[in-house]
Coordinates of C-alpha atoms and ligand atoms in Angstrom, one line a residue:
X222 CA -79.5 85.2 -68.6
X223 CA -81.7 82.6 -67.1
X224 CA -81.4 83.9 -63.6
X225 CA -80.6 80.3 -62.0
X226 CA -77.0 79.7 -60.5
X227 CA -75.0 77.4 -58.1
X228 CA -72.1 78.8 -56.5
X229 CA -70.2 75.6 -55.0
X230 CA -67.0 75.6 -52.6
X231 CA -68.1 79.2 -51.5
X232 CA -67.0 80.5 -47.4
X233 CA -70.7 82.3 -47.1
X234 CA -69.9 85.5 -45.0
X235 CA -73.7 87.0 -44.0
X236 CA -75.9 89.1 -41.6
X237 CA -79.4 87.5 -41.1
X238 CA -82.4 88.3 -40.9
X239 CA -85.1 90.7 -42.4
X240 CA -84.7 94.2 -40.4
X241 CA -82.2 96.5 -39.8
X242 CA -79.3 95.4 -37.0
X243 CA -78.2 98.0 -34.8
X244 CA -75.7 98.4 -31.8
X245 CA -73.3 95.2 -31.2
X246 CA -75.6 92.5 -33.6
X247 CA -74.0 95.0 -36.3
X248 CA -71.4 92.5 -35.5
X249 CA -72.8 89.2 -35.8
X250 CA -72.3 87.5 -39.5
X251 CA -73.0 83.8 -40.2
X252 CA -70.0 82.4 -41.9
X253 CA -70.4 78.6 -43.9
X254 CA -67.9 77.0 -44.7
X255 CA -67.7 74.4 -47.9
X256 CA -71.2 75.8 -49.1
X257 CA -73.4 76.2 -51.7
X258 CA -75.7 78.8 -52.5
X259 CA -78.7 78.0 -54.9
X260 CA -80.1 80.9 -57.1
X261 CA -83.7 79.6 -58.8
X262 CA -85.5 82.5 -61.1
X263 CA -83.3 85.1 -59.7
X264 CA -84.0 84.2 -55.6
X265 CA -82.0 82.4 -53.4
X266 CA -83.3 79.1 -53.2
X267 CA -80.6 77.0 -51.0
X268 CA -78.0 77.8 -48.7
X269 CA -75.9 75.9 -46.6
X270 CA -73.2 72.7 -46.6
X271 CA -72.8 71.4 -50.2
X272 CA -73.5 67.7 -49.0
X273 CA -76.8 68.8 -48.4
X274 CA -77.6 70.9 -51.5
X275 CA -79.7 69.7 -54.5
X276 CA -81.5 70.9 -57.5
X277 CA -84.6 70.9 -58.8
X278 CA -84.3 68.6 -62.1
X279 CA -86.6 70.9 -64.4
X280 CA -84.0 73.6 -64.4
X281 CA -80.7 74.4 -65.8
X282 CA -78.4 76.1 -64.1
X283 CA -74.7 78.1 -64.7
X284 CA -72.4 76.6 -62.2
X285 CA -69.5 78.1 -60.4
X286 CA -66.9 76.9 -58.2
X287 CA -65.8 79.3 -55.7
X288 CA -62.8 77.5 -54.9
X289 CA -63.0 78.3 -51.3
X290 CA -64.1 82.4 -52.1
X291 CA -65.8 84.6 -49.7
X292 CA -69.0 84.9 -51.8
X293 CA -71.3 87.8 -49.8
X294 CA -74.6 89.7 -50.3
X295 CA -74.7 92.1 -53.3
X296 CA -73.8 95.7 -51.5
X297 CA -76.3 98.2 -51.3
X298 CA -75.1 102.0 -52.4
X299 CA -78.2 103.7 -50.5
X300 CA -77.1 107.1 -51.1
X301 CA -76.2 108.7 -54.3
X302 CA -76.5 111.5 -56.7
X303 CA -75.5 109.4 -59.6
X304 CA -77.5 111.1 -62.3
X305 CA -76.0 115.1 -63.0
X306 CA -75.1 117.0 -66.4
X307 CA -71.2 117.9 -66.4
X308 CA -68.6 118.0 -63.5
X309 CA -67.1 120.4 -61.4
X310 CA -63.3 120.2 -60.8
X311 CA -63.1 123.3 -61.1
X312 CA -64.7 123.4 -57.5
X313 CA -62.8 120.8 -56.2
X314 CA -59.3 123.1 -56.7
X315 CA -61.1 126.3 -55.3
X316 CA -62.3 123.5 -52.3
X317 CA -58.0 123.0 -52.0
X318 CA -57.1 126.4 -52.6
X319 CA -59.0 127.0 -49.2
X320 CA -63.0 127.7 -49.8
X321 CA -65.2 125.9 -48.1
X322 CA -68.6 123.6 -49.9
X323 CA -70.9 126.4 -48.6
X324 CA -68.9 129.5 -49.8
X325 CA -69.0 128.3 -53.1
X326 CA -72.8 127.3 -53.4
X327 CA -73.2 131.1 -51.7
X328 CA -72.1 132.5 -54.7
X329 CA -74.0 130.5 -57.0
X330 CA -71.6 127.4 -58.1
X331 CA -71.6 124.5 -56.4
X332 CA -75.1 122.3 -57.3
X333 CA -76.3 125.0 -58.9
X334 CA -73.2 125.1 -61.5
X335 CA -75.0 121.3 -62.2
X336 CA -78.5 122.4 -62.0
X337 CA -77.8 124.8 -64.8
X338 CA -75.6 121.4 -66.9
X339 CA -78.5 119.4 -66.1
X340 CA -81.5 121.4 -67.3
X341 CA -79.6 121.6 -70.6
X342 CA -78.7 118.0 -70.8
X343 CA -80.9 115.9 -72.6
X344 CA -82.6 112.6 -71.4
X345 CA -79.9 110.8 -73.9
X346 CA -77.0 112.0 -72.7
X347 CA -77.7 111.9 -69.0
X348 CA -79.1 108.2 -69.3
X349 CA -75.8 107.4 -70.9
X350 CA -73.5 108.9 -68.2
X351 CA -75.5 107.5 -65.8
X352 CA -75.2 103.5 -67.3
X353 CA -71.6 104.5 -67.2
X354 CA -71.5 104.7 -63.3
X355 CA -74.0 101.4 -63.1
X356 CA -71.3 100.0 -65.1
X357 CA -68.4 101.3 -62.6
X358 CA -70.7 99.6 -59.4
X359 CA -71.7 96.8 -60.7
X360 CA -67.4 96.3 -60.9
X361 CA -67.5 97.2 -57.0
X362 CA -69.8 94.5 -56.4
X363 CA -73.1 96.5 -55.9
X364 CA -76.4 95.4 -57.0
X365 CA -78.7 97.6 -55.2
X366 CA -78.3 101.8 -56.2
X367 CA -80.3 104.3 -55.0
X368 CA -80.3 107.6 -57.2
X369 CA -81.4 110.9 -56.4
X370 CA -83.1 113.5 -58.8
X371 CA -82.3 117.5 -57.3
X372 CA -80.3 118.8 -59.9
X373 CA -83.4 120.0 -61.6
X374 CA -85.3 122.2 -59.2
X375 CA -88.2 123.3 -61.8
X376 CA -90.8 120.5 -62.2
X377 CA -90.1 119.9 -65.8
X378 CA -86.6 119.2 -64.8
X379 CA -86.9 117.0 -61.8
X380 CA -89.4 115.0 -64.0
X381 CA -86.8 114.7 -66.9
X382 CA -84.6 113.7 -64.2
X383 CA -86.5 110.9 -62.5
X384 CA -87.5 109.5 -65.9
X385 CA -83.7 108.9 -66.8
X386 CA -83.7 107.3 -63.3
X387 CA -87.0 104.9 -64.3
X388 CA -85.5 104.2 -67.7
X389 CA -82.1 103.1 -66.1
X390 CA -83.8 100.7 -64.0
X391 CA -85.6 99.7 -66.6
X392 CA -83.0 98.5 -69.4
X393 CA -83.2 95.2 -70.1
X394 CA -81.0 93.1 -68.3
X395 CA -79.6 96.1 -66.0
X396 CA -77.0 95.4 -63.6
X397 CA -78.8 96.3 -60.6
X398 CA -81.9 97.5 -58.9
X399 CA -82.6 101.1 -58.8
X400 CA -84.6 102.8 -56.1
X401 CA -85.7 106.5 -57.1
X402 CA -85.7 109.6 -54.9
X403 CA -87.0 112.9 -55.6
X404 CA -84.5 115.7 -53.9
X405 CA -86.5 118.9 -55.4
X406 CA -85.3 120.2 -51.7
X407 CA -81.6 120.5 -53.1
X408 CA -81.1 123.8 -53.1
X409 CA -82.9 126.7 -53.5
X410 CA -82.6 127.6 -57.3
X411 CA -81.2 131.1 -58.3
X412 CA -84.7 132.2 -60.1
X413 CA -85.8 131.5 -56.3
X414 CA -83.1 133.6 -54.4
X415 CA -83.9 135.1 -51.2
X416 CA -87.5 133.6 -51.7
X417 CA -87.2 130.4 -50.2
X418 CA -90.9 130.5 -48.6
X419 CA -92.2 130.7 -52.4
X420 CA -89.8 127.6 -53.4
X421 CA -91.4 125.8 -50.7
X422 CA -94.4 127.1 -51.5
X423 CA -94.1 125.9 -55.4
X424 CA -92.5 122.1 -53.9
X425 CA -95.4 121.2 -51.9
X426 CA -98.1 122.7 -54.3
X427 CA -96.9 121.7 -57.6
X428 CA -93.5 119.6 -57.4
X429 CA -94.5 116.6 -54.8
X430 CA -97.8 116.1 -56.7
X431 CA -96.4 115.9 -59.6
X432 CA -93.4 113.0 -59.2
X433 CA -95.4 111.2 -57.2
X434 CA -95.1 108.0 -58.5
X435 CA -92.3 108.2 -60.0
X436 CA -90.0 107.9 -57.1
X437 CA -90.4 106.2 -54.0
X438 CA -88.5 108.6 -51.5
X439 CA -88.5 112.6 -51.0
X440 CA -85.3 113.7 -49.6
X441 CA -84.0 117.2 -48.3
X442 CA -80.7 119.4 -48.1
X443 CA -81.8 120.2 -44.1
X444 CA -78.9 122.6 -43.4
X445 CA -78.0 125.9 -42.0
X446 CA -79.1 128.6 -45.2
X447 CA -80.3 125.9 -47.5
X448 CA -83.7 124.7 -45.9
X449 CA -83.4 124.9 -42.7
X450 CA -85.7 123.1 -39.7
X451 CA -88.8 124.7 -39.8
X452 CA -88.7 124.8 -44.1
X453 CA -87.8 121.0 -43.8
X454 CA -90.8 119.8 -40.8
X455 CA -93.2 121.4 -43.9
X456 CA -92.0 119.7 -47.0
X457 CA -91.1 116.1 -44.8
X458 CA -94.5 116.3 -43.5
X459 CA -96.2 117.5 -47.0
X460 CA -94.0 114.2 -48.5
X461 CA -95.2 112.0 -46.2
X462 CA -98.6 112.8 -47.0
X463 CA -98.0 112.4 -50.0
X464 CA -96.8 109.0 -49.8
X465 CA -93.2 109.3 -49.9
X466 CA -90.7 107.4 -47.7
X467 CA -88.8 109.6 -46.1
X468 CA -85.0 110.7 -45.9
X469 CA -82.7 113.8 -44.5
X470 CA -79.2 115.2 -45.7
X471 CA -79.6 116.0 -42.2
X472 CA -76.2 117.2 -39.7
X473 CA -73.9 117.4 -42.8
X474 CA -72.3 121.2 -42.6
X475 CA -73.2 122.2 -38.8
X476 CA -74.8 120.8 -36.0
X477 CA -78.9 121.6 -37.2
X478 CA -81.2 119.2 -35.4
X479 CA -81.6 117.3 -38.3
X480 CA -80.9 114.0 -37.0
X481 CA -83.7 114.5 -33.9
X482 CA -86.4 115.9 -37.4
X483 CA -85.6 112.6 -38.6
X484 CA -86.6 110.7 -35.6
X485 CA -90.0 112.8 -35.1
X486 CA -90.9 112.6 -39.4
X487 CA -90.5 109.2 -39.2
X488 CA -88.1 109.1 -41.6
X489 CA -86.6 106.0 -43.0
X490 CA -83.0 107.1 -42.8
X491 CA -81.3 110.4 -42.0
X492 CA -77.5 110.8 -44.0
X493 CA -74.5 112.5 -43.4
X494 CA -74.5 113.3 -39.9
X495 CA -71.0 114.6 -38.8
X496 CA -72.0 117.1 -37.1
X497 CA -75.1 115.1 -35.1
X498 CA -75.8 116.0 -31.6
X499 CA -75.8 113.6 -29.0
X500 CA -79.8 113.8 -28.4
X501 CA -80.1 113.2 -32.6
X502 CA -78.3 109.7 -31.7
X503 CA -80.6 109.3 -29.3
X504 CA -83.8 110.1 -30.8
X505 CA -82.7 108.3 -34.3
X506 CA -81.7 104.6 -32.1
X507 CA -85.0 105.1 -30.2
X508 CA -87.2 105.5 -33.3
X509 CA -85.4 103.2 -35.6
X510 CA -83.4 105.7 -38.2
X511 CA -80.7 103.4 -39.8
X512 CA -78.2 106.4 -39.7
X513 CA -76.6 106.3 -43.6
X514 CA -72.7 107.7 -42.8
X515 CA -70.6 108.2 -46.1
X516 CA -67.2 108.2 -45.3
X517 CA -66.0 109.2 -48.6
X518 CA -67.8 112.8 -48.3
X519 CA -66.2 113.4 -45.3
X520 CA -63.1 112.2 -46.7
X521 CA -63.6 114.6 -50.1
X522 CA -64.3 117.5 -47.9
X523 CA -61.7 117.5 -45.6
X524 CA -64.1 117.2 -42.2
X525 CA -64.6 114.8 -39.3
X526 CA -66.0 111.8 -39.8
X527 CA -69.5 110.8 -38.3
X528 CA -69.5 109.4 -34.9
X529 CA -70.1 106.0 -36.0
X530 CA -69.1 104.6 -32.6
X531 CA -71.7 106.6 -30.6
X532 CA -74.4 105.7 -33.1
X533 CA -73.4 101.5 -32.7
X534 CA -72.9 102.4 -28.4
X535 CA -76.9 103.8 -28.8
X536 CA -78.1 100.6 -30.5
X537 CA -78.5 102.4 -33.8
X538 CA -78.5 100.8 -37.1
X539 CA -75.7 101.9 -39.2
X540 CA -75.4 102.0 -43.0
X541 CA -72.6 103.1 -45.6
X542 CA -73.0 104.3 -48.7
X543 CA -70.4 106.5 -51.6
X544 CA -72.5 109.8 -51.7
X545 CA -71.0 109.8 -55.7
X546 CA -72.3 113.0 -56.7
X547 CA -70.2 115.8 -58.8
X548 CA -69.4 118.2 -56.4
X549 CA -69.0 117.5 -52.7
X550 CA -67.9 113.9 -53.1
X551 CA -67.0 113.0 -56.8
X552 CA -65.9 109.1 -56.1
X553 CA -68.3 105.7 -55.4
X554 CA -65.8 104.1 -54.9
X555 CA -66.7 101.1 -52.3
X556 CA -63.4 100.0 -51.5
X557 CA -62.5 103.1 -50.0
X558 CA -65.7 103.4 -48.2
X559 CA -64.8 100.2 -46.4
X560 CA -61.6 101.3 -45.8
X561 CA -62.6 104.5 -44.6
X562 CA -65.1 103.3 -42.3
X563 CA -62.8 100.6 -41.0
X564 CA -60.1 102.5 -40.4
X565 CA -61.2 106.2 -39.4
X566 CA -64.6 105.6 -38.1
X567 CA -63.2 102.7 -35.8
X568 CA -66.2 100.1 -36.8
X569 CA -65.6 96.8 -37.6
X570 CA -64.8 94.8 -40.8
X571 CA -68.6 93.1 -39.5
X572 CA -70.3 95.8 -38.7
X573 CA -68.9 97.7 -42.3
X574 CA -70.6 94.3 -43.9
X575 CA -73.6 94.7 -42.3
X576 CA -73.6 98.6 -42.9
X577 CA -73.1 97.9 -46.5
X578 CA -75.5 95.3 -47.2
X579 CA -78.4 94.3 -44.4
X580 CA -79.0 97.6 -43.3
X581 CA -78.1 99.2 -46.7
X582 CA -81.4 97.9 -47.9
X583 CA -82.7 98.9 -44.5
X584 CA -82.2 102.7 -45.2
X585 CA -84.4 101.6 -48.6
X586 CA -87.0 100.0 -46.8
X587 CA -85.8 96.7 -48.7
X588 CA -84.4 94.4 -45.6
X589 CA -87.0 91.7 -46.3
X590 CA -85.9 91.0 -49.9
X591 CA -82.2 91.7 -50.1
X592 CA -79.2 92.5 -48.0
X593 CA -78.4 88.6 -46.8
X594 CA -78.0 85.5 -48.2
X595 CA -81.1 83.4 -47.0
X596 CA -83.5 81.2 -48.7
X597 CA -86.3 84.2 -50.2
X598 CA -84.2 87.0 -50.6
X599 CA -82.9 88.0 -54.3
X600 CA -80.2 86.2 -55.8
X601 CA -78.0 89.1 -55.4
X602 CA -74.0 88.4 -54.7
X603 CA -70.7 89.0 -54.8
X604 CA -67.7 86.6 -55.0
X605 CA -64.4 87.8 -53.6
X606 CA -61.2 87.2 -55.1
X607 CA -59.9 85.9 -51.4
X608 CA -61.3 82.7 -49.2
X609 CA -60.8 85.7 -46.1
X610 CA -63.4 88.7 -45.8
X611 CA -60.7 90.4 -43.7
X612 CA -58.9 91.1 -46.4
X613 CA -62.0 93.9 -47.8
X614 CA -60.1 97.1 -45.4
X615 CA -56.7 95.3 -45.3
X616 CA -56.6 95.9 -48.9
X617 CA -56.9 99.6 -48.7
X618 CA -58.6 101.2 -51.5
X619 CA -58.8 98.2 -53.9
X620 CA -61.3 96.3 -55.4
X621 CA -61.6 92.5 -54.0
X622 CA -64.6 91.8 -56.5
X623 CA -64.4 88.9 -58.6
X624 CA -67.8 88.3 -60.0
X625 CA -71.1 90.3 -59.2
X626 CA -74.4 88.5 -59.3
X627 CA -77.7 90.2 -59.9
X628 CA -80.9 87.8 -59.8
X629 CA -78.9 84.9 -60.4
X630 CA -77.1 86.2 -63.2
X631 CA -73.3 87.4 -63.4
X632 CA -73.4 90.7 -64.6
X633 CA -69.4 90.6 -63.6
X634 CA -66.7 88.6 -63.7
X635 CA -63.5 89.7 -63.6
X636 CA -61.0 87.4 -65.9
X637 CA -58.4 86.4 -63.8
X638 CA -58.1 82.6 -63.8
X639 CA -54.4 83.1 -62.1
X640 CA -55.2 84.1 -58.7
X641 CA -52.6 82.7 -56.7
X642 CA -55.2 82.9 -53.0
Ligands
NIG732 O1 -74.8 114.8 -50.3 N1 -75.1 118.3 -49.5 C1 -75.9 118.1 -50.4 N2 -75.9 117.3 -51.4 C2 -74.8 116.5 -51.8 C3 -73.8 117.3 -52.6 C4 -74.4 117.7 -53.9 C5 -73.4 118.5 -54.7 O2 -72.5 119.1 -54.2 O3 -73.6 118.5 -56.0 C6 -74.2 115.8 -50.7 O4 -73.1 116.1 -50.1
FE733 FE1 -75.9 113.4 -50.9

């Protein structure tokens, strides 16, 4: 684990640049040929045709021949929920059988059936079941996570969450970089029924103060009956006081105006989105929202997907992400995510790179150090096991991952010396 590599005989697929690319440069990738990519002390030290590579002489480094691989920038899962106590398939047959995401939170299941698991889990077993879906990302190829606290909703437990989230990112050696949001605007807890203005009340006066630090963005379930646009302009703008980045589960269930609260909070991203109105895609392309779509909850749920299309046509800057959480969408998987977006959502195999990696890190606020292969950014990448990037939706649902790099270590390889490609 000395965090210096050469990757030889690598086809380099990347989106440059430090900031988020919206409307058609979603599009535009650099692709090198016959390259090599240098990886000194975990950043990216050289890039470009192996004639002209060379290393420094005072360090040693593990060497890799791509033989001819796609090797891309690590992907960036921006949104997900990846820390909860228990699961809920129960939910997911009622959710077949016919009842809808919100009928069943009405009557008390849904994320409160894993706010009641997760106040009982401990820090141990929650920190372990999380490693395990690291473990399951890290396969996929992703080297940025973000992870979201809200299945707390009492101080005590949205601390006891977060600090399973800080402790994950800091295990030695982890497989990739962790960025922490607080989501104490989840839901409104049962203790708190039918007195949402005091749950608000108790967020901004006791909650916010107390994580701050401990996570880097505050998030909110803006919907209709959960906090709806008036609730969510108090807490975004108490957050951003505070000092958090902002981000919305904005436009998810029905057409709310969260996209357009987005755009006049500032916020850093606004999620979800299917059911955005066409002034929120204005307002978000004008003000610089990267719009975060997650195909796979769409997918899970059985609704449209978000108008990905319209958001690209405004000049937006679109990013993907799994949404892996254990109710509404239990699945990270990234394969089907580029699949889904590729195929349903009508975007591009470029613009589903760009929306997984560049402007992945956008929605974290983390364009200028990761999200492209360039000289200065982390040494974060992923080698395909094909020389053609085309082949990421054409394989539908499957994992094209050979090896995972995290700071110019392999964290994955997968142990197939007979690939035929
Ligand atoms: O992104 N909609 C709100 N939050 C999650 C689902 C959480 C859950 O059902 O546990 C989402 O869809
Ligand atoms: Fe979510």
């Amino acid at each position: 684990m000395n965090k210096n590599i050469i990757i030889k005989n690598a086809t380099v697929v990347t989106p440059l640049g430090k900031t988020p690319k919206g409307g058609d440069s979603m599009g535009d990738l650099q692709v090198i040929e016959n390259a090599t990519v240098i990886v000194t002390d975990g950043i990216i030290s050289f890039v470009g045709s192996s004639v002209d590579a060379c290393t420094p002489a005072d360090y040693t480094y593990t060497v890799i021949d791509a033989a001819s691989r796609v090797v891309l920038p690590g992907f960036v899962d921006s949104h997900t929920h990846l820390i909860f106590g228990g699961f809920r398939p129960d939910e997911f047959g009622w959710r077949l059988n016919g009842e809808t995401y919100m009928e069943i939170m009405q009557r008390g299941g849904g994320i409160q059936s894993t706010v009641n698991a997760t106040r009982s889990a401990t820090i141990g077993e929650l920190q372990e079941k999380g490693q395990w879906f690291i473990d399951k990302m890290s396969e996929m190829g992703v080297t940025t996570v973000e992870a979201k606290s809200g299945y707390g909703l009492d101080t005590a437990s949205e601390l006891k969450m977060l600090d399973v989230i800080n402790n994950l990112a800091k295990v030695p050696n982890q497989k990739l970089n962790i960025v922490a949001t607080f989501l104490g605007a989840h839901a409104v807890p049962t203790e708190y029924k039918g007195r949402t203005a005091d749950y608000v009340d108790l967020l901004i006066r006791e909650m916010i103060p107390a994580v701050k630090g401990k996570a880097e963005f505050f998030d909110i379930f803006t919907e209709k009956n959960v906090f709806e646009i008036e609730d969510s302009r108090k807490l975004l703008n108490a957050a951003k006081e505070a000092g958090f980045k902002l981000k919305l589960h904005a436009d998810e269930i029905v057409t709310l105006g969260g996209a357009e609260l987005a755009a006049e909070t500032g916020a850093v991203s606004a999620d979800h989105l299917l059911h955005v109105s066409d002034v929120g895609i204005k307002r978000m392309a004008q003000e610089g929202v990267v719009a975060t779509l997650l195909p796979l909850t769409a997918f899970s749920l059985r609704e449209p997907y978000a108008p990905a299309r319209k958001f690209i046509e405004a000049g937006a800057a679109v990013a993907l992400a799994t949404d892996l959480n254990p109710g509404s969408c239990f699945s990270g998987s990234i394969p089907l995510t580029i699949a889904l977006a590729c195929i349903y959502m009508h975007m591009s195999v470029e613009e589903t790179i760009t929306a997984l990696t560049l402007n992945g890190a956008a929605a974290l606020g983390k364009a200028n150090e990761i999200g492209t292969i360039e000289p200065g950014k982390k040494g974060d990448l992923i080698m395909l096991e094909f020389p053609n990037y085309r082949m990421l939706p054409y394989y539908v649902g499957m994992n094209c991952v050979n090896t995972t790099i995290h700071q110019g270590n392999i964290v994955y390889s997968r142990k197939t010396h007979n690939n035929p490609f």
